[in-house]
CSV table of C-alpha atoms in Angstrom, one decimal:
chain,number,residue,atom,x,y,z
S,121,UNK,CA,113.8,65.6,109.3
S,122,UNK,CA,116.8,67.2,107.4
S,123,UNK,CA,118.3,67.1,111.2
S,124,UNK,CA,118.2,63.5,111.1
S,125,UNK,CA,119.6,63.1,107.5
S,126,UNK,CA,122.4,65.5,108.1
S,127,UNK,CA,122.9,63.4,111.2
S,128,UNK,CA,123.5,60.6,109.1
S,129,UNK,CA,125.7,61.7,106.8
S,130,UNK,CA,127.5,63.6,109.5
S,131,UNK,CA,128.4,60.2,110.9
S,132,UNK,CA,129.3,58.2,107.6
S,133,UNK,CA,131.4,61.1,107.1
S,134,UNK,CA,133.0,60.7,110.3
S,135,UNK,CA,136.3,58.8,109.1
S,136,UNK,CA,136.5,61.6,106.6
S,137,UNK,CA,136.3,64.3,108.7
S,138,UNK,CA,140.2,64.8,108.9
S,139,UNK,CA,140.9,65.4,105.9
S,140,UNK,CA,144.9,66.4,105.4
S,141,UNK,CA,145.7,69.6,103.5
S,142,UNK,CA,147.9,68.4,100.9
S,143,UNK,CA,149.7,71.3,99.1
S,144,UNK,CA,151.0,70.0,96.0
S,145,UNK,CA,154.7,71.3,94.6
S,146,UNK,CA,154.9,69.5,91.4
S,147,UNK,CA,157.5,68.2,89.4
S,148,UNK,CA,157.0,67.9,85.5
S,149,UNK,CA,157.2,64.0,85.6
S,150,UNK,CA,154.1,63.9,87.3
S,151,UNK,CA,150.9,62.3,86.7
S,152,UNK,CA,148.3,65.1,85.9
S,153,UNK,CA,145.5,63.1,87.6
S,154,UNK,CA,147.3,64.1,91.2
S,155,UNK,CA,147.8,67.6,91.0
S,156,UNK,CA,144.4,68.5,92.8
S,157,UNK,CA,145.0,69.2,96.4
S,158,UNK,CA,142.2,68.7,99.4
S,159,UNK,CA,141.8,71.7,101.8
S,160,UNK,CA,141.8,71.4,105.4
S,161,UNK,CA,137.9,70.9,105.9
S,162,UNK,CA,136.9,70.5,109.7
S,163,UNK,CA,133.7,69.3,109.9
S,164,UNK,CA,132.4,71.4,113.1
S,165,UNK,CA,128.4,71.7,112.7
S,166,UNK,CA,125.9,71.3,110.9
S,167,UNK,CA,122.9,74.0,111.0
S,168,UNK,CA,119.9,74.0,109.3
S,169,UNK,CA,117.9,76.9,108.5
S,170,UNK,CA,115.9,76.1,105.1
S,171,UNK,CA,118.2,77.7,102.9
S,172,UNK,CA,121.1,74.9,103.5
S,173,UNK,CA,119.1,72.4,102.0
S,174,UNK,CA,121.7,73.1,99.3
S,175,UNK,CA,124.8,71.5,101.4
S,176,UNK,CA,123.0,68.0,101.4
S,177,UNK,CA,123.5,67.8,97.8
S,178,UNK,CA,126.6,69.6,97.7
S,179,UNK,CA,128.3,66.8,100.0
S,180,UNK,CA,126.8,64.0,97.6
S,181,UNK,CA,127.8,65.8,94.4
S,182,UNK,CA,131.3,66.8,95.3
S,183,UNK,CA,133.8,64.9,93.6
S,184,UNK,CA,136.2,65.2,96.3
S,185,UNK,CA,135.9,63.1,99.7
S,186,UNK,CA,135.9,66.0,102.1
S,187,UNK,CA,133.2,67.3,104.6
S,188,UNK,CA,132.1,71.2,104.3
S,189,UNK,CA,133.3,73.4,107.0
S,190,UNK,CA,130.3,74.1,109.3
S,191,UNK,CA,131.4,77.1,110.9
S,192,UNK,CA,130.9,78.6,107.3
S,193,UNK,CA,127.3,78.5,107.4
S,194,UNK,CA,127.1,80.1,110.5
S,195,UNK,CA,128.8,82.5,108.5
S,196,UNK,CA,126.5,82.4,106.0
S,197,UNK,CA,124.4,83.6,108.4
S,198,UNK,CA,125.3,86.8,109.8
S,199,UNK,CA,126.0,88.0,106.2
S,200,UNK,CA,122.0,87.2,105.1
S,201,UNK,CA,119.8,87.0,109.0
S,202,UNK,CA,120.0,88.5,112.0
S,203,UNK,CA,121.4,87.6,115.4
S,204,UNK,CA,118.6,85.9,116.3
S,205,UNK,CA,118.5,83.2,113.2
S,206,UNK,CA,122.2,82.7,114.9
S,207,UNK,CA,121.1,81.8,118.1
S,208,UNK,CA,118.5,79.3,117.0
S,209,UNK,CA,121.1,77.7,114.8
S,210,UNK,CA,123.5,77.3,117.3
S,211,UNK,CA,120.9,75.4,119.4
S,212,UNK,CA,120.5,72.8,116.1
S,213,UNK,CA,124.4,72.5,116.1
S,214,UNK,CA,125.4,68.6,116.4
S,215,UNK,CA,128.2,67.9,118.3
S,216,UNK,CA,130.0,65.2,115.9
S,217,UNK,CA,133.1,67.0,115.8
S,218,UNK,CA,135.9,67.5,118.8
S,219,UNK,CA,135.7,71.9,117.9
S,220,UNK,CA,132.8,72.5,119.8
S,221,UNK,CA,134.7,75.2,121.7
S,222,UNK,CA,136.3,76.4,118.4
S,223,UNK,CA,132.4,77.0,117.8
S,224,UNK,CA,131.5,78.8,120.8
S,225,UNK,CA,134.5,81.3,120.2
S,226,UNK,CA,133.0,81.9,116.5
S,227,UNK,CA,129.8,82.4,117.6
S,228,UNK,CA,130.5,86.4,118.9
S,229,UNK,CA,129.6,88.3,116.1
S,230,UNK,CA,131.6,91.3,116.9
S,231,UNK,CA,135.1,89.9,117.1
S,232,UNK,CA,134.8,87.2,114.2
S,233,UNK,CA,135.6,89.3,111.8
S,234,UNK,CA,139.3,89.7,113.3
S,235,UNK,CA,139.1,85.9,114.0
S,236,UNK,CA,138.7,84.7,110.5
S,237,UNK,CA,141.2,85.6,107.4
S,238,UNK,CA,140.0,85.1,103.6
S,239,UNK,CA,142.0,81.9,103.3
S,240,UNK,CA,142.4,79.0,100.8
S,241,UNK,CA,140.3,77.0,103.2
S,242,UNK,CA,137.7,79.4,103.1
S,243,UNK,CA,137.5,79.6,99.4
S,244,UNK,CA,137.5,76.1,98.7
S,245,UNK,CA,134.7,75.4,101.5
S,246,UNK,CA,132.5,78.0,99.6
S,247,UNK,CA,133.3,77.0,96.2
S,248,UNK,CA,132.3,73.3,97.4
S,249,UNK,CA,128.8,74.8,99.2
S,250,UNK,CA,127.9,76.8,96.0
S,251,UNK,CA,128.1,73.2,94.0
S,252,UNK,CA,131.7,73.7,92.3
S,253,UNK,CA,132.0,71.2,89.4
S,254,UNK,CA,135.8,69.8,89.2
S,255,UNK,CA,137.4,72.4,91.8
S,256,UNK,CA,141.4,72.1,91.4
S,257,UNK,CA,143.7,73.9,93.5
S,258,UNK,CA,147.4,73.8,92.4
S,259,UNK,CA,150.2,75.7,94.4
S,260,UNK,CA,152.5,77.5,92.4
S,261,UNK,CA,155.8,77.0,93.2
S,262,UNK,CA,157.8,79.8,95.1
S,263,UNK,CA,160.1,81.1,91.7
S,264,UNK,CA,157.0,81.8,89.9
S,265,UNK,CA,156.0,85.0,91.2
S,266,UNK,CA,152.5,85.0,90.6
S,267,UNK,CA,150.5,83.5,93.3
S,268,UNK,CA,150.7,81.2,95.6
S,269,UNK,CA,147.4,78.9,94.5
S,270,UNK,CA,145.9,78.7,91.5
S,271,UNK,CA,142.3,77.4,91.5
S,272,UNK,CA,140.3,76.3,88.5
S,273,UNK,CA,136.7,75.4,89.1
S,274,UNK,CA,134.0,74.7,87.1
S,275,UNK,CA,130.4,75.5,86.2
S,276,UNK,CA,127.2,74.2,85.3
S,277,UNK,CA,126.4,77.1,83.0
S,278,UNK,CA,127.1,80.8,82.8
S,279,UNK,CA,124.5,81.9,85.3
S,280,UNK,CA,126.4,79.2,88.0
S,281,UNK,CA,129.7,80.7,87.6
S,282,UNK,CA,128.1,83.9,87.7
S,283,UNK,CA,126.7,83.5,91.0
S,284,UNK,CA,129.6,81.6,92.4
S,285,UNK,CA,132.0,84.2,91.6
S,286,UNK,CA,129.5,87.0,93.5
S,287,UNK,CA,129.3,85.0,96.0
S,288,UNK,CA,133.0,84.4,96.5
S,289,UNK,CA,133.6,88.5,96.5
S,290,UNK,CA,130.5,89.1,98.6
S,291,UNK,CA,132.8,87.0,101.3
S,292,UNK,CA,136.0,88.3,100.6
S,293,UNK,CA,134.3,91.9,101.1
S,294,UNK,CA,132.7,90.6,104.4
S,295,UNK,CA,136.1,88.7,105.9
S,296,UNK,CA,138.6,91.4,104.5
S,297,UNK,CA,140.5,94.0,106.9
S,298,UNK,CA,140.2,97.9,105.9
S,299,UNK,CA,143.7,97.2,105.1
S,300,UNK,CA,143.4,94.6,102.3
S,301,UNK,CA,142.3,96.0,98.6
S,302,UNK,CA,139.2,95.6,97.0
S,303,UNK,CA,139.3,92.8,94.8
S,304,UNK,CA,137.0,93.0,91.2
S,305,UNK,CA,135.6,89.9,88.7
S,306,UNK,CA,138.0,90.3,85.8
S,307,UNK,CA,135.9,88.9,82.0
S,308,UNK,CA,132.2,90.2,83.4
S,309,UNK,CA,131.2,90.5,80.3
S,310,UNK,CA,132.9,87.3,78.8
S,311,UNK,CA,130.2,84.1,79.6
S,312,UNK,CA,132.8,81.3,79.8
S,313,UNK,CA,135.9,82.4,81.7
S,314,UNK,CA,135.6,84.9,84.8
S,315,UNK,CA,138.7,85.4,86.9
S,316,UNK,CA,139.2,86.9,90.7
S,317,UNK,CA,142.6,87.8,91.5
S,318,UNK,CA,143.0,87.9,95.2
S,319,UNK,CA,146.4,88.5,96.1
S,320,UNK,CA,147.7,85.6,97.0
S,321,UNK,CA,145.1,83.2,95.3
S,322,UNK,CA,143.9,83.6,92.2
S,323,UNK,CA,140.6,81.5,90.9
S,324,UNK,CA,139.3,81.3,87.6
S,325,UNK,CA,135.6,80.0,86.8
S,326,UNK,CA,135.4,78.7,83.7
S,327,UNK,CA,132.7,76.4,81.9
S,328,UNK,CA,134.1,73.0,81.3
S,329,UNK,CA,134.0,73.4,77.1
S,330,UNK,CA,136.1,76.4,77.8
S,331,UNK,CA,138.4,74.4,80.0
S,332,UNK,CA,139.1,71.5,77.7
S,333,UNK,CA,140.8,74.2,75.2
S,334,UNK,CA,142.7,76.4,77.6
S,335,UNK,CA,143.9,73.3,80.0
S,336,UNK,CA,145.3,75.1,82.7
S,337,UNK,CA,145.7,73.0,84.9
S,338,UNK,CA,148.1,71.1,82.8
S,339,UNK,CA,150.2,74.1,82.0
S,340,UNK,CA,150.5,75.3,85.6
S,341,UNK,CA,151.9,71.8,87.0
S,342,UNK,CA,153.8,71.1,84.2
S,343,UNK,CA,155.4,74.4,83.5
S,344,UNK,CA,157.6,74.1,80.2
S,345,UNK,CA,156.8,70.2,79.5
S,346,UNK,CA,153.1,71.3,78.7
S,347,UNK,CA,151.9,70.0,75.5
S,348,UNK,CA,150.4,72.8,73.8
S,349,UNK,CA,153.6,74.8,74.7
S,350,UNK,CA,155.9,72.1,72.9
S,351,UNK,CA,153.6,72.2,69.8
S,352,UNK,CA,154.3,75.6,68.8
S,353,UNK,CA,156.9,75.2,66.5
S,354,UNK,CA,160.1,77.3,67.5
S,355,UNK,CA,161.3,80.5,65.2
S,356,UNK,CA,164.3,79.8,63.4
S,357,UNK,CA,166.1,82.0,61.7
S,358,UNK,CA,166.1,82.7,58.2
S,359,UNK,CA,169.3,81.7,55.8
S,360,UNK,CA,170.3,84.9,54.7
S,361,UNK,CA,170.0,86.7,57.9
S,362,UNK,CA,172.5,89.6,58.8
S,363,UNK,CA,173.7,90.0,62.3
S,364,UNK,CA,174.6,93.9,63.3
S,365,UNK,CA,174.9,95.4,66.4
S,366,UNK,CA,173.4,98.5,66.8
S,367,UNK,CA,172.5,100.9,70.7
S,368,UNK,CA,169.4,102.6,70.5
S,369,UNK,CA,169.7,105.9,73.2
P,188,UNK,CA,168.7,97.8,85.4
P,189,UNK,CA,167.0,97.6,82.1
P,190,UNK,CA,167.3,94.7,79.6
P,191,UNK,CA,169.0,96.2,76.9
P,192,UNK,CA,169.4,94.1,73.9
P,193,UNK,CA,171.4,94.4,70.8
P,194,UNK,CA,169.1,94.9,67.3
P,195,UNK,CA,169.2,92.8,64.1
P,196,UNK,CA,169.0,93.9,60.7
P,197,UNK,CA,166.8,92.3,58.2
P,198,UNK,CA,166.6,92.7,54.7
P,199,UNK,CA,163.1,93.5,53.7
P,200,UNK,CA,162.4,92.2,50.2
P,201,UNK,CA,162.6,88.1,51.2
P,202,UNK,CA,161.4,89.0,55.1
P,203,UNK,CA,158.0,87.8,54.8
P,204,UNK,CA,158.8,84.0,53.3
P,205,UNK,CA,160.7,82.7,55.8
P,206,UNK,CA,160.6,84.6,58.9
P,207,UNK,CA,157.4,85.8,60.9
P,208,UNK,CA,158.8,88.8,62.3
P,209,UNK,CA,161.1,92.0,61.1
P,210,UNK,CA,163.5,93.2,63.4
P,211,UNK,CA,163.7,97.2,62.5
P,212,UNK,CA,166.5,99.8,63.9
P,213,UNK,CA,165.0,102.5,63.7
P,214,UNK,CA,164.8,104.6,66.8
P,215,UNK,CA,161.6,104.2,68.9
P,216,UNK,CA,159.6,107.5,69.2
P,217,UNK,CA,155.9,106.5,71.1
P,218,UNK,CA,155.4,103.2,72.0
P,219,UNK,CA,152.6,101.5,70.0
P,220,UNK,CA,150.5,103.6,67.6
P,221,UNK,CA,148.4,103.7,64.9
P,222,UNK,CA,150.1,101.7,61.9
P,223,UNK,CA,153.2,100.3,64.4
P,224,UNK,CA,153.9,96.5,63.2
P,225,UNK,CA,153.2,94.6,65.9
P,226,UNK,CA,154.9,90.9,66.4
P,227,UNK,CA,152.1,88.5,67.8
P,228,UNK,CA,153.3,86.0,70.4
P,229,UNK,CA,150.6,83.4,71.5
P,230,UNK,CA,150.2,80.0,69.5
P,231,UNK,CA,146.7,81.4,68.3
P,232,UNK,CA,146.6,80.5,64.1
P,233,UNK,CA,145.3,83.5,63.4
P,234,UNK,CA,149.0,84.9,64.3
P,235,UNK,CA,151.0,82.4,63.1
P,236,UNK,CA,150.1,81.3,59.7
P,237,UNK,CA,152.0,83.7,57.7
P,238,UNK,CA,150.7,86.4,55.2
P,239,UNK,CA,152.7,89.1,52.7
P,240,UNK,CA,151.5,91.9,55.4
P,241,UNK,CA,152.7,92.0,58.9
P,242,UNK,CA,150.0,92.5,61.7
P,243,UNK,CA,149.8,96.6,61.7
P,244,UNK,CA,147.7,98.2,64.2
P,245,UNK,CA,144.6,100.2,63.4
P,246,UNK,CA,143.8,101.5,66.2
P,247,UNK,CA,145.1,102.3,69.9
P,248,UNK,CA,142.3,102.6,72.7
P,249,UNK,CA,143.7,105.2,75.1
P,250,UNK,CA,142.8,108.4,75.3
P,251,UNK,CA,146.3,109.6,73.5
P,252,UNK,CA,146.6,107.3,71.0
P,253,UNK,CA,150.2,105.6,72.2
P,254,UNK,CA,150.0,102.2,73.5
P,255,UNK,CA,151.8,101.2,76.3
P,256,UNK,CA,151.9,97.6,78.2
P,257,UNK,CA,148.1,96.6,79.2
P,258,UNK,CA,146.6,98.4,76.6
P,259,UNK,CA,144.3,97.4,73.9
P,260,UNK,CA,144.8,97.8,70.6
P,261,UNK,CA,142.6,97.0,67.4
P,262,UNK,CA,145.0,95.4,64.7
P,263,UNK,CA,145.0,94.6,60.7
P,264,UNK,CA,145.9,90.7,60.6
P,265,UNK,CA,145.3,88.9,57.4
P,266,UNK,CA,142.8,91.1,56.0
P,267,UNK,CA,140.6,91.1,58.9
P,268,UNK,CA,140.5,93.4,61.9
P,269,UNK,CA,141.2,91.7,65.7
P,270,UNK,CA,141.4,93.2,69.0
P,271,UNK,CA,144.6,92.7,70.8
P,272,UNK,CA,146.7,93.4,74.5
P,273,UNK,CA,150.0,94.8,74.2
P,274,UNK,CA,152.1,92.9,76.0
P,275,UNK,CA,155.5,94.7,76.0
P,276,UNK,CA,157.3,97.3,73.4
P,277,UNK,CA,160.6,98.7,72.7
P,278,UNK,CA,160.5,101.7,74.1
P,279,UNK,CA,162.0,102.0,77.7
P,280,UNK,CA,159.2,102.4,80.6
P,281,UNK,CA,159.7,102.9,84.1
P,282,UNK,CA,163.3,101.7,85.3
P,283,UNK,CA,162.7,98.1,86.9
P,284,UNK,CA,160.6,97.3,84.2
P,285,UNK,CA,161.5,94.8,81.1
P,286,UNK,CA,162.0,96.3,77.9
P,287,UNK,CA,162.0,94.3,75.1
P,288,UNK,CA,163.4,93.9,71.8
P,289,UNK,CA,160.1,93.2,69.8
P,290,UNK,CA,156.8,95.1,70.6
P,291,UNK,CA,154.6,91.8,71.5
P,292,UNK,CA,150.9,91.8,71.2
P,293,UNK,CA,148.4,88.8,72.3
P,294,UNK,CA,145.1,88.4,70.7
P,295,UNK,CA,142.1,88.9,72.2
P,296,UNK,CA,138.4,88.6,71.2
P,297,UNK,CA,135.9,90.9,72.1
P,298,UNK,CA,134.9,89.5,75.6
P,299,UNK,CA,138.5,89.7,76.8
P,300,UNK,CA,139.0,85.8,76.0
P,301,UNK,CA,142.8,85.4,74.6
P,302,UNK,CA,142.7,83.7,71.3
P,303,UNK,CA,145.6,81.3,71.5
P,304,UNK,CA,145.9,79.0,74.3
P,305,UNK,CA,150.0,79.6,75.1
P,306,UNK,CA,152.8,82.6,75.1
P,307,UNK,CA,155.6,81.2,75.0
P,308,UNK,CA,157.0,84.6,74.8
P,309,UNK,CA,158.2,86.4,78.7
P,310,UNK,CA,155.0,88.6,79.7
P,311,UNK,CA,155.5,91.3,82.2
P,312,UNK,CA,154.5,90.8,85.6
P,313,UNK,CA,153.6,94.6,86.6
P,314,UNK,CA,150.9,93.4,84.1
P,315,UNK,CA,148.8,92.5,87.1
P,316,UNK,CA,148.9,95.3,89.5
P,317,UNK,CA,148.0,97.5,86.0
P,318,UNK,CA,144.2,97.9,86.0
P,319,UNK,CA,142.2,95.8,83.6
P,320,UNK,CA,141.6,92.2,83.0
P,321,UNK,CA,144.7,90.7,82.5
P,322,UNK,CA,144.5,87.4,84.7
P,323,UNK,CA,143.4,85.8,81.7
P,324,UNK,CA,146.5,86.6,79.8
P,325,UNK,CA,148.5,85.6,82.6
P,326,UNK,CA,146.9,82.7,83.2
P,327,UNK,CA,148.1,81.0,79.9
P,328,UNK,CA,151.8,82.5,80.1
P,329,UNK,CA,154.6,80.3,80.5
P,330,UNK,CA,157.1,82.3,81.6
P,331,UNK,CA,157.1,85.8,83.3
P,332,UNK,CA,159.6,88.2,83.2
């Protein structure tokens, strides 16, 4: 039965299913509406062992027009079943997509941990399966030497962003080389704003209350043209200031 | 190559009316430490509305009590007490890093959440490979030095 629905939407979401990767380098004059950038989402399989029930709602409720990458919950998975569960998803797998083989070459347990990289795609395909309210991605521009994408997502309440962030390092830990640090939840203790640095992405999860006062999104596409930034009222000197020179050692 | 900047004088007595912050000479000993005056750079109003005392801080929490960049520090701002994140001080650090004129502090409540929503102020980047939660900080910077 959820075959045959997932069928369905598989097919409605056919024309979607190329979805471009638009990275977005901003310039200040731009609308804030188009900052938010669409990963790469192929839409290989779809497998359904009980505990995807969740993607069905997750396509409906995403705001974005993209389709979830498959392969992910294959991923999904090895980290929570055994090899067996594998096999009998692989035999559920529709073939909608043109990456069958791109499947098949996945499918080795052994060698797909070399195969796959903690990417941006990655990230945004599980923040979109674990139900991400208002996902943003913004790349930062190259003289900014922070990161290279900043992602802001949203929660439904604490608990959500809680999980989402655990989930998002229970990944990282499982796709990450020996080589590549350990990455930690920065503000566990604070309920409305958690933060993951990884490298070259950082993401913050943040409910949407506490989002309406910080806005970053609006400061990191329009860098010094942000509003809050112009309203703090610039330090002038005082009239009977004295200039002196003076070298510390 | 470190940022060296020239000093300004200020005359004490009429300090406080107009201008937020005192520029001091004197020679720096220890970074940031108990009683240091502290110039607070976000746009949070706690900081910014002005008061006859200058933010002091109360309390350093390391295990010496000197503050350097990334540290926390409990401070005395308008008569009440606020936890804040040093953000860069006077006295010269490691060689590639900024040193800078003021010693800058951002508030910070108790769950790590900055207070104000802006710096306009340059933070440091070496702030992030430091250990402790400073994406937040970072995350409302404008500019990065």
């Amino acid at each position: 039965m959820q075959v045959k629905t997932m069928n369905l939407l598989c097919h409605s979401r056919k024309v979607l299913s190329s979805v471009l990767r638009s990275s977005v380098l901003l310039k200040p004059a731009e609308a804030f509406g188009s900052i938010c950038s669409f990963s790469k989402a192929r839409c290989i399989s779809l497998s359904v062992p009980q505990h995807f029930t969740a993607n069905l709602t997750s396509c409906q409720h995403s705001h974005h027009t993209a389709s979830f990458t498959g392969h992910f919950d294959i991923k999904r998975c090895y980290s929570e079943s055994e090899e067996s569960r594998n096999s009998e998803s692989n035999g559920v797998i529709e073939d909608d997509s043109h990456e069958l083989d791109d499947n098949s070459s996945e499918n080795s347990s052994l060698s797909r941990r070399s195969l796959e990289t903690f990417s941006l795609d990655v990230l945004v395909s599980l923040l979109r399966q674990e139900n991400a309210v208002d996902l943003c991605v913004i790349k930062v521009p190259e003289q900014i030497k922070y990161a290279e994408y900043f992602i802001v997502v949203s929660g439904v309440s604490p608990r959500h962003l809680r999980a989402m962030a655990l989930y998002a390092i229970k990944v990282y830990k499982f796709l990450k080389k020996d080589e590549d640090p350990n990455v930690k939840i920065e503000g566990k203790d604070a309920e409305d704003w958690m933060c993951i640095d990884f490298g070259n992405m950082v993401v913050h999860f943040m409910l949407p209350e506490t989002r309406e006062v910080y806005e970053l999104e609006k400061l990191w596409t329009l860098r010094s043209y942000d509003e809050q930034l112009k309203s703090i009222p610039t330090e002038t000197l005082p009239e009977d200031f004295i200039f002196d020179v003076e070298v510390t050692k | 190559m470190e940022f060296k900047a020239s000093i300004c004088i200020q005359t004490e007595r009429c300090f406080y009316v107009y201008f937020s912050y005192l520029w001091n000479v004197s020679a720096v000993a220890a970074a940031i430490q108990k009683m240091t005056r502290v110039r607070v750079v976000d746009n949070s109003s706690l900081g910014n509305t002005p008061y006859h005392r200058p933010p002091r801080v109360i309390h350093v929490y390391t295990k010496n009590g000197v503050g350097k960049v990334g540290d926390r520090v409990l401070l005395a701002i308008k008569g009440q007490k606020k936890k804040a994140l040093i953000v860069g001080h006077k006295m010269p650090g490691e060689r590639m890093a900024p040193r800078f004129d003021s010693n800058n502090v951002v508030l910070i409540e108790d769950n790590g959440n900055p207070t104000g929503t802006r710096i306009k102020v340059p933070v440091p980047t070496h702030l992030r490979k430091l250990e402790g939660d400073y994406s937040k900080v970072l995350a409302i910077a404008n500019s990065f030095v």
